[in-house]
XYZ file of C-alpha atoms in Angstrom:
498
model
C 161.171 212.759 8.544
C 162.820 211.063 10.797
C 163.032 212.015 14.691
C 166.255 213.236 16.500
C 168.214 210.020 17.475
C 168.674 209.837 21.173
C 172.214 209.529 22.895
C 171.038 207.597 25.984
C 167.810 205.989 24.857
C 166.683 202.270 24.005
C 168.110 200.015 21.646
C 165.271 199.865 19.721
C 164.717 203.856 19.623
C 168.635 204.464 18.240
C 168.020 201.725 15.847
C 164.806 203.552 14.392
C 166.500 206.749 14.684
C 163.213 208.058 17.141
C 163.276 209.852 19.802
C 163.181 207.967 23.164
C 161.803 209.410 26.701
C 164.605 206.613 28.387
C 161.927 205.470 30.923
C 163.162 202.073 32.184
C 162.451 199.362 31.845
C 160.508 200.013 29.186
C 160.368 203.606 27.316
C 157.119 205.070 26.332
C 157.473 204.401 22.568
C 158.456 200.772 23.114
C 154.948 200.786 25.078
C 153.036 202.162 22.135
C 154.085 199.547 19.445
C 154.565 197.095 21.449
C 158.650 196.538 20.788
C 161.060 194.445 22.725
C 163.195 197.213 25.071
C 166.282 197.343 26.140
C 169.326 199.307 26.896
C 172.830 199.031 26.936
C 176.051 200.501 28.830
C 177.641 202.957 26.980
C 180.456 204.495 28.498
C 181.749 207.837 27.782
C 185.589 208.504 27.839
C 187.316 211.705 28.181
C 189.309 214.218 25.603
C 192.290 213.084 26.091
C 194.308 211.791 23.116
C 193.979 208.006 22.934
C 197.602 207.098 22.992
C 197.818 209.226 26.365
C 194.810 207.860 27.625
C 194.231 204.977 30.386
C 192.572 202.892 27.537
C 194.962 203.364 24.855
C 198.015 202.589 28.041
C 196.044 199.391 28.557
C 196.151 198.707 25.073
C 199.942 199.296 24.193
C 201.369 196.094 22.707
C 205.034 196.896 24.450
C 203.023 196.454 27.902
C 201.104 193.922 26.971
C 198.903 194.527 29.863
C 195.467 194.406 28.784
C 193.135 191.843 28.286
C 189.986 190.965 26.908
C 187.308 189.920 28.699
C 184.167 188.121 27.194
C 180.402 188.257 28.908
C 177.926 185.138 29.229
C 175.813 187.761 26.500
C 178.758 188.325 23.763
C 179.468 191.493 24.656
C 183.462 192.449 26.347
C 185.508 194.432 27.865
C 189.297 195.529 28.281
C 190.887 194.939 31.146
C 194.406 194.816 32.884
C 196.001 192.585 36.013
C 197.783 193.231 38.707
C 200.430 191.400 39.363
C 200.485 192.484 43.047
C 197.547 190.774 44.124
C 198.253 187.456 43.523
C 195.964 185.812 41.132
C 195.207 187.510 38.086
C 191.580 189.307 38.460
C 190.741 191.761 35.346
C 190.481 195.716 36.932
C 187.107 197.912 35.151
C 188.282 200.781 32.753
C 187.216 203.821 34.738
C 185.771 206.170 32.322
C 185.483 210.023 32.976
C 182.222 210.503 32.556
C 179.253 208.914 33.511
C 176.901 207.066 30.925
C 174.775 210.525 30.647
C 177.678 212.500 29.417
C 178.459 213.895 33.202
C 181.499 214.202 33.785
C 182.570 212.119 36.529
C 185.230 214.160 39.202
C 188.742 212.664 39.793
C 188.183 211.118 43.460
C 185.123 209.135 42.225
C 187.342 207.816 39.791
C 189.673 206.463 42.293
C 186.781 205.340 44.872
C 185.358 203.130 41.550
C 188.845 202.154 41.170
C 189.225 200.680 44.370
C 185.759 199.698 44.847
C 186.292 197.055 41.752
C 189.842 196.220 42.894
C 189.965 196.163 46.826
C 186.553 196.230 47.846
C 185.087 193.429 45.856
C 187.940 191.745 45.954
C 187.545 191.500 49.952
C 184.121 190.040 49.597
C 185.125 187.250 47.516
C 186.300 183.505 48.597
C 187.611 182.732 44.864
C 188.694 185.155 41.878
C 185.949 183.787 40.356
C 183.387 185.379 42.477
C 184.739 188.470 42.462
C 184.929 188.450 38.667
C 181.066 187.512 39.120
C 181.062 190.364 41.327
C 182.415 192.677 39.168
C 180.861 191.835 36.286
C 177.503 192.466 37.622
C 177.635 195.406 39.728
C 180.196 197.729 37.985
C 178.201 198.261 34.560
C 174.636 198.907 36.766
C 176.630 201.233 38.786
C 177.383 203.643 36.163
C 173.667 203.591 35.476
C 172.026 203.672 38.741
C 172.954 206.982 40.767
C 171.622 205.418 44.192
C 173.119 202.209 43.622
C 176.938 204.314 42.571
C 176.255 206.694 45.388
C 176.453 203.495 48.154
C 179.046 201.795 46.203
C 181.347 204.807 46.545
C 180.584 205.486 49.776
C 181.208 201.920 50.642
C 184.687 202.266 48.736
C 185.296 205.390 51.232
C 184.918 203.755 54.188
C 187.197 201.474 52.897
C 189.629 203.921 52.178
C 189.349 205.559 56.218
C 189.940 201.594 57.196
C 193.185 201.737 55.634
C 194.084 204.854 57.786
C 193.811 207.464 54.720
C 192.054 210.754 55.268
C 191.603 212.316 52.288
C 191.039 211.249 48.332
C 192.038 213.552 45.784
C 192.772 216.613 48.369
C 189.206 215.935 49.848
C 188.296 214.897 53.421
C 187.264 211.546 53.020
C 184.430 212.438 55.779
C 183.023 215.242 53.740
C 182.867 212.807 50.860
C 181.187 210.495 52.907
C 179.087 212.975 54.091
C 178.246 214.507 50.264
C 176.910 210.708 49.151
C 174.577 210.300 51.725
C 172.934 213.802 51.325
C 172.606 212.773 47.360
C 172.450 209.103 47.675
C 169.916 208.063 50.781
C 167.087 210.721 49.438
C 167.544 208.986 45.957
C 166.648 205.255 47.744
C 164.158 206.474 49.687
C 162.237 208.417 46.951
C 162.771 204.958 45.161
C 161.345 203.487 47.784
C 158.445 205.615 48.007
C 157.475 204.503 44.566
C 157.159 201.276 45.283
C 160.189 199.944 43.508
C 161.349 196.241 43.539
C 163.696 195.632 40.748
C 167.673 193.830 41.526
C 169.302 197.449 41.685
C 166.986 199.337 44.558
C 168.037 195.632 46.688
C 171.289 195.645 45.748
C 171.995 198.900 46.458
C 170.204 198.416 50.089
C 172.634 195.991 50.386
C 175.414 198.024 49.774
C 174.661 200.899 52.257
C 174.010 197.820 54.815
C 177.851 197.167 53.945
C 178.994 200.575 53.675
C 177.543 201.735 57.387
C 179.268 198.368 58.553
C 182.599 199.416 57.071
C 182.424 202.694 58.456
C 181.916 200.774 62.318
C 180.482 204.152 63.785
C 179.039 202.582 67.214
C 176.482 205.574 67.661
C 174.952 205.075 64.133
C 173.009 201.975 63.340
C 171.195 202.825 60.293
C 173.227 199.549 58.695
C 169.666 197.749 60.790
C 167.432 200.113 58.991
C 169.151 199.099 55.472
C 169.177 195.454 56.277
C 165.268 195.405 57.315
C 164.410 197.361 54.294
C 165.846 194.158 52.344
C 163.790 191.870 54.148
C 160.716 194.405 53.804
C 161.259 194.567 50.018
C 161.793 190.563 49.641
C 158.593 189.669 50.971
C 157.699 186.671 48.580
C 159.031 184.543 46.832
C 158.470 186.082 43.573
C 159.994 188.948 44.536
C 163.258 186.936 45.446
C 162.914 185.649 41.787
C 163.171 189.080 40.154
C 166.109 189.916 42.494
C 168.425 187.680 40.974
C 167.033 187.184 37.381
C 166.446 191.595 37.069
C 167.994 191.526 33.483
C 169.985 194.776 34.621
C 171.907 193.140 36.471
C 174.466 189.831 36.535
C 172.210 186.701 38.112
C 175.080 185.390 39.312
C 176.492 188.639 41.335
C 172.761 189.128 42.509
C 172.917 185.532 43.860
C 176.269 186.335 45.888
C 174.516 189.412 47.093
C 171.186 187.726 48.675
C 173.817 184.776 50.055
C 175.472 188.099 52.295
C 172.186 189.046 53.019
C 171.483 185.737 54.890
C 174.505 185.602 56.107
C 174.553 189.585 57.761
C 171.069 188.989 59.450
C 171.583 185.217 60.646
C 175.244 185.270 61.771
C 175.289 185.686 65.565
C 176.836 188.339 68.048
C 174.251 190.679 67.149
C 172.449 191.105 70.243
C 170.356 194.466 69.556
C 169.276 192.793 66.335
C 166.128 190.572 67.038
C 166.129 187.386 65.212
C 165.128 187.146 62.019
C 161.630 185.546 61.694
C 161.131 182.123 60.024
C 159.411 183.525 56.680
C 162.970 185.094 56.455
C 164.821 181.754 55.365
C 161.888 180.656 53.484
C 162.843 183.629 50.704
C 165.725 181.681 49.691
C 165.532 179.611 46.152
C 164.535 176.260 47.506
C 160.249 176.931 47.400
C 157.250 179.024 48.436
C 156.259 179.626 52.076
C 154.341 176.571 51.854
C 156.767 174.005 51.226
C 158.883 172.345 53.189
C 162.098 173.320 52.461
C 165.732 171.082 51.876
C 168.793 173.294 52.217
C 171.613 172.149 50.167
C 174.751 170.393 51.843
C 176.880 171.917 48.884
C 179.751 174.240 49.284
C 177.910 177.556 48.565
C 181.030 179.080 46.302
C 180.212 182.726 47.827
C 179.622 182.065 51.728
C 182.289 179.139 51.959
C 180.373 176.959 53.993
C 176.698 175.080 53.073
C 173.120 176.973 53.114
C 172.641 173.848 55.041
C 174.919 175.328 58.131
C 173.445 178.768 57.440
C 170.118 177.491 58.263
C 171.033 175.671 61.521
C 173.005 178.954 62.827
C 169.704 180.485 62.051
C 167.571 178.145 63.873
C 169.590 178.223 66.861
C 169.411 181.896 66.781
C 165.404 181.363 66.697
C 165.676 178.506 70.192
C 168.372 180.566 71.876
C 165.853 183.652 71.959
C 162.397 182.089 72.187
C 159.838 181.866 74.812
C 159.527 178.058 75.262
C 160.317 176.215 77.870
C 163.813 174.832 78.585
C 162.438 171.080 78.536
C 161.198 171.883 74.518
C 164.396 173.821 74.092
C 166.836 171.096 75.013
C 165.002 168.755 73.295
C 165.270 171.053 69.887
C 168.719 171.552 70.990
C 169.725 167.279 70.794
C 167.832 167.473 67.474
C 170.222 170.870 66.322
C 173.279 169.051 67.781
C 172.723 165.450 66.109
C 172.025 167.610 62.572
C 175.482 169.170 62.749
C 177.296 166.257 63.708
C 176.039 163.855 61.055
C 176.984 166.637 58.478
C 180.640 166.395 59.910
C 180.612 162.819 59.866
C 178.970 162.918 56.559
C 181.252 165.181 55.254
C 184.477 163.405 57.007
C 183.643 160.644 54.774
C 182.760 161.992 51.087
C 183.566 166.164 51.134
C 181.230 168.177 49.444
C 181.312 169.612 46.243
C 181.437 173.458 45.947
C 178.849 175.402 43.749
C 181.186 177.743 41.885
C 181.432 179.085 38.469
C 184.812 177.782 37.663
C 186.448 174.380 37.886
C 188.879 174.763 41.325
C 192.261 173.480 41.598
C 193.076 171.163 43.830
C 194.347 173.905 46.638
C 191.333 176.078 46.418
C 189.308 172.771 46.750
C 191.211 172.012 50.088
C 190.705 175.329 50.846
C 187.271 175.754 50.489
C 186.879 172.450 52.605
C 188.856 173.374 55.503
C 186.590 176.872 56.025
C 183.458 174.658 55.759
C 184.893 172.365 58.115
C 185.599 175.300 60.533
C 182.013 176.543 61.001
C 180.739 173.127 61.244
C 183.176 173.382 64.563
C 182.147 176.989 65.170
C 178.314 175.786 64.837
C 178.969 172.992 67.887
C 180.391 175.899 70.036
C 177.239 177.990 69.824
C 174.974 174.931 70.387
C 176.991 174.221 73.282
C 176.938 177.905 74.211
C 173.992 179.285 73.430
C 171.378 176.332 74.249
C 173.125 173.941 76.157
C 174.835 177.231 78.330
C 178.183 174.806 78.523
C 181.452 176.386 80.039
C 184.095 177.799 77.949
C 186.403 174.973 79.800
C 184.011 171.945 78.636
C 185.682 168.909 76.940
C 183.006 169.301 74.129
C 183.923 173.393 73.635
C 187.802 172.633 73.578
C 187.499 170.199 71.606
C 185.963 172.009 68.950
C 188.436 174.883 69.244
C 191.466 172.404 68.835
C 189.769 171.207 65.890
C 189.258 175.137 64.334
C 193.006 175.914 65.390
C 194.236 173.123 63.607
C 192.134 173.639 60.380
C 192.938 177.867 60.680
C 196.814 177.039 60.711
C 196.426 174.717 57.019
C 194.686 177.606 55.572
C 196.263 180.537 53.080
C 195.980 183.743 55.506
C 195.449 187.036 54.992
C 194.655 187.573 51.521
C 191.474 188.531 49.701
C 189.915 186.924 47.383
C 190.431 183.919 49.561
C 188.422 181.864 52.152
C 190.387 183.931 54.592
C 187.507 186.792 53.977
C 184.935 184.128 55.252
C 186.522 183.361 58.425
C 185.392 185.842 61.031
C 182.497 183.851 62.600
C 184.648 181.355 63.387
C 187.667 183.581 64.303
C 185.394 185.270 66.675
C 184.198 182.384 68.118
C 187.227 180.722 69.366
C 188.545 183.967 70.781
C 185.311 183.982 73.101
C 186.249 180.798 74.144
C 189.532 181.188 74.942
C 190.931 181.768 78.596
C 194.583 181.192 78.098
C 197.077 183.558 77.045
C 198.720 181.237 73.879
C 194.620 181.271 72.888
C 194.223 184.692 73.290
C 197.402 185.446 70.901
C 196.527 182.553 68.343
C 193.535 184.661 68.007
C 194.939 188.029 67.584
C 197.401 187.018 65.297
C 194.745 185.479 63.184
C 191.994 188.519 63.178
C 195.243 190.657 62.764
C 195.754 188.468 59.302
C 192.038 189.152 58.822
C 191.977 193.228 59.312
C 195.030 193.027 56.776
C 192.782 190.877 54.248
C 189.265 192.846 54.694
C 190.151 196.065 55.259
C 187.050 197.664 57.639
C 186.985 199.315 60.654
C 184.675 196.464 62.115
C 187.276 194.460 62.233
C 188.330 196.548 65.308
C 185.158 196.219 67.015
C 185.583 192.425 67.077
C 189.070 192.961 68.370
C 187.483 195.443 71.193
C 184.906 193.220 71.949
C 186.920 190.430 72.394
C 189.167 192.360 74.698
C 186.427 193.226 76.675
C 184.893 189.889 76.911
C 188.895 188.569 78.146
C 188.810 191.365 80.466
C 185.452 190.442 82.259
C 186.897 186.926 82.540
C 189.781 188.275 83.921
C 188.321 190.142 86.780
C 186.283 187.013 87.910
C 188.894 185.280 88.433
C 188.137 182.332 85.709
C 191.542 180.898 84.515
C 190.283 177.581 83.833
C 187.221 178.813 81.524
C 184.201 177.935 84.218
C 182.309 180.927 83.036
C 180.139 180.147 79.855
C 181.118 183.272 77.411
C 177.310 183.832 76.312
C 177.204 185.228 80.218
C 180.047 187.712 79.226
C 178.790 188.565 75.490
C 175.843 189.570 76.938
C 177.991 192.415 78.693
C 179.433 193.781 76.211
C 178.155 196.890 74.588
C 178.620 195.943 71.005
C 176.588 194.883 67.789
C 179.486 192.628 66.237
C 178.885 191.923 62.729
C 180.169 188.915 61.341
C 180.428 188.280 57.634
């Protein structure tokens, strides 16, 4: 006779009409006989009749507003556009209830919404990534409570960024508040277990993101998230099954472990220590013992090469070390002659961009033009940081006149642009600068950047910035004689730039 079918369980279970215990990855009866498991999404929709619901809308052939949209695996999905933001990108169905049959409450609805629309959307460089984006973390989300809890808390500090208060008559605070309680215990129990599968990283990750959303300057627990990332991806095997974990999209995992990088090697993090070599060795290019060759190709995610990535790592490593300044200017020519033969190297033959979709010619140019800004940005912290160079110096200004010139080509100010890439470089020149048309260049530009991202630590680059213009100010320096590492090192902040 056979078993009760189960709702949630495996493929294989439903299919023999058996009873499954849903243990993932593999369920207890799939153990027994040895069976390929697997599950799928399944999402649950609410009572509503289906002309009157948000599906059957989508659907209505007067509209003509929906769209279908195929996986790499055959499966799809119905989507709509909106018009308002520019390119078409396809917006997730938000169901009612949650895979499990619970029932999911109104202002999580909207915080999924605007997770998939807003939030992803200002992480991405190209539509294309943040269909990547979407495409892998939205289905795990609905089946992952710890990696949904940081998502949505993530999408609520988004929401305070924008200036709103409240979501669905709730204090956005106590919403906050309410996934942390439920969502940090359910990571750390995870933790506890031992777990190393794509969705306990990922959703690491994503708290990392949320806390630096958020910008609260007395909590740093954004540090704790990010180290428990690089505790968990201690070999390379384990980086492996990160972006190949078959519950979630390889290519969105990918994207993920490039912000990673990118959050822990970025500089202007000064209560951060460095990163340790064995960090950058995690990366896909070989095992701790091999020597590794970072590619000079566009990454499609960061907007700039894994190549540059690694040299703003390295001269994170120098500028902090304990060797002597005779070995540290030597490292430093070696640094400075790597990043100018890439610029010269690039000048003559620009480098592809390792993207999903074939670019037209703009987003080409565009995708150039923010590589060819950190290049610039990279000179200004060797000069800075090793060589301690003035902010005045013919080799500084120069770079800044080249970054000013490639900032005022690009498209500003809207997501799912390069424009989300450029605060490294943003930040950079606004250190640097000592005259007032700088300092408003600047402004204007991170202004065009707060609009774009959306997150309160945009402000914290604007304060620090301030503050560094201020301690300039009171010394007196109008012609930029003061090297701004001197008056970063004042300032009380840990600026994150992504």
């Amino acid at each position: 006779m056979p078993g009760k079918r189960s709702r949630q369980g495996c493929e294989e279970c439903r299919k023999r009409r058996r009873k499954c215990d849903e243990i993932k990855p593999t369920c207890g009866p799939c153990v027994v006989y040895q069976r390929a498991c697997s599950y799928k999404l399944k999402l649950v929709w609410g009572g509503r009749k289906f002309k009157k619901s948000r599906f059957g809308q989508c659907l209505d052939l007067e509209a003509q507003s929906a769209q279908r949209i195929d996986d790499e695996e055959g499966g799809f999905v119905y989507g709509t556009t909106s018009a308002a933001a520019g390119p078409e990108r396809p917006l997730a169905l938000i169901p009612h209830c949650l895979p499990n049959g619970s029932p999911m409450p109104e202002r999580y609805r909207i915080l999924l919404d605007y997770f998939t629309k807003d939030i992803l959307a200002s992480l991405s460089v190209h539509p294309s990534i943040h269909e990547d984006l979407c495409k892998g973390l939205v289905p795990a989300m609905l089946h992952s409570p710890h990696l949904l809890s940081a998502s949505l808390a993530l999408s609520a500090a988004g929401f305070l960024s924008r200036g709103q208060t409240e979501i669905a008559g709730v204090d956005i605070s106590r919403v906050i508040e309410h996934l942390q309680s439920s969502g940090l215990p359910l990571l750390r129990t995870a933790l506890n277990r031992g777990q190393t599968d794509g969705m306990l990283l990922a959703t690491c990750i994503i708290w990392c993101l949320a806390e630096i959303f958020a910008a609260r300057p007395e909590v740093s627990s954004w540090r704790i998230h990010l180290q428990g990332v690089r505790a968990i991806l201690d070999s390379n095997q384990a980086y492996q099954h990160f972006i190949n974990d078959p519950g979630l999209g390889q290519s969105a995992m990918s994207h993920l472990y490039q912000l990673y990088l990118a959050l822990q090697t970025l500089p202007h993090v000064p209560s951060l220590p460095a990163a340790q070599p064995a960090t950058m060795e995690l990366a896909p290019y070989g095992g701790n013992n091999t020597t590794l060759a970072f590619s000079p190709t566009i990454d499609g995610f960061l907007g700039y090469s894994q190549e540059l990535l690694d040299v703003l790592h390295q001269i994170n490593l120098l500028s902090s070390s304990n060797e002597s300044q005779l070995s540290k200017d030597a490292q430093a020519d070696i640094l400075l002659g790597k990043v100018k033969g890439m610029i010269a190297r690039d000048s003559q033959e620009p480098p592809n961009v390792l993207i999903s979709s074939v670019l037209t010619p703009e987003s080409d140019r565009e995708f150039s033009l923010c590589h060819r800004t950190f290049q610039q940005a990279t000179l200004i912290h060797i000069y800075r940081k090793l060589y301690k160079m003035p902010s005045g110096s013919q080799p500084i200004q120069s770079a800044v006149g080249e970054i000013t010139a490639m900032v005022e080509n690009m498209a500003q100010g809207q997501p799912c642009s390069n424009w989300v890439a450029m605060a490294m470089p943003l930040f950079t020149v606004g250190c640097e600068a000592f005259r007032d048309d700088q300092k408003q260049f600047v402004l204007d530009k991170i202004h065009k950047f707060d609009v774009c991202l959306g997150s309160l630590h945009v402000g914290v680059m604007k304060r620090a910035l301030g503050d560094v213009w201020k301690l300039r100010s009171e010394r007196g320096d109008m012609r930029g004689d003061v090297c701004a590492g001197q008056l970063l090192d004042e300032v009380p902040y840990s600026i994150i730039l992504f």
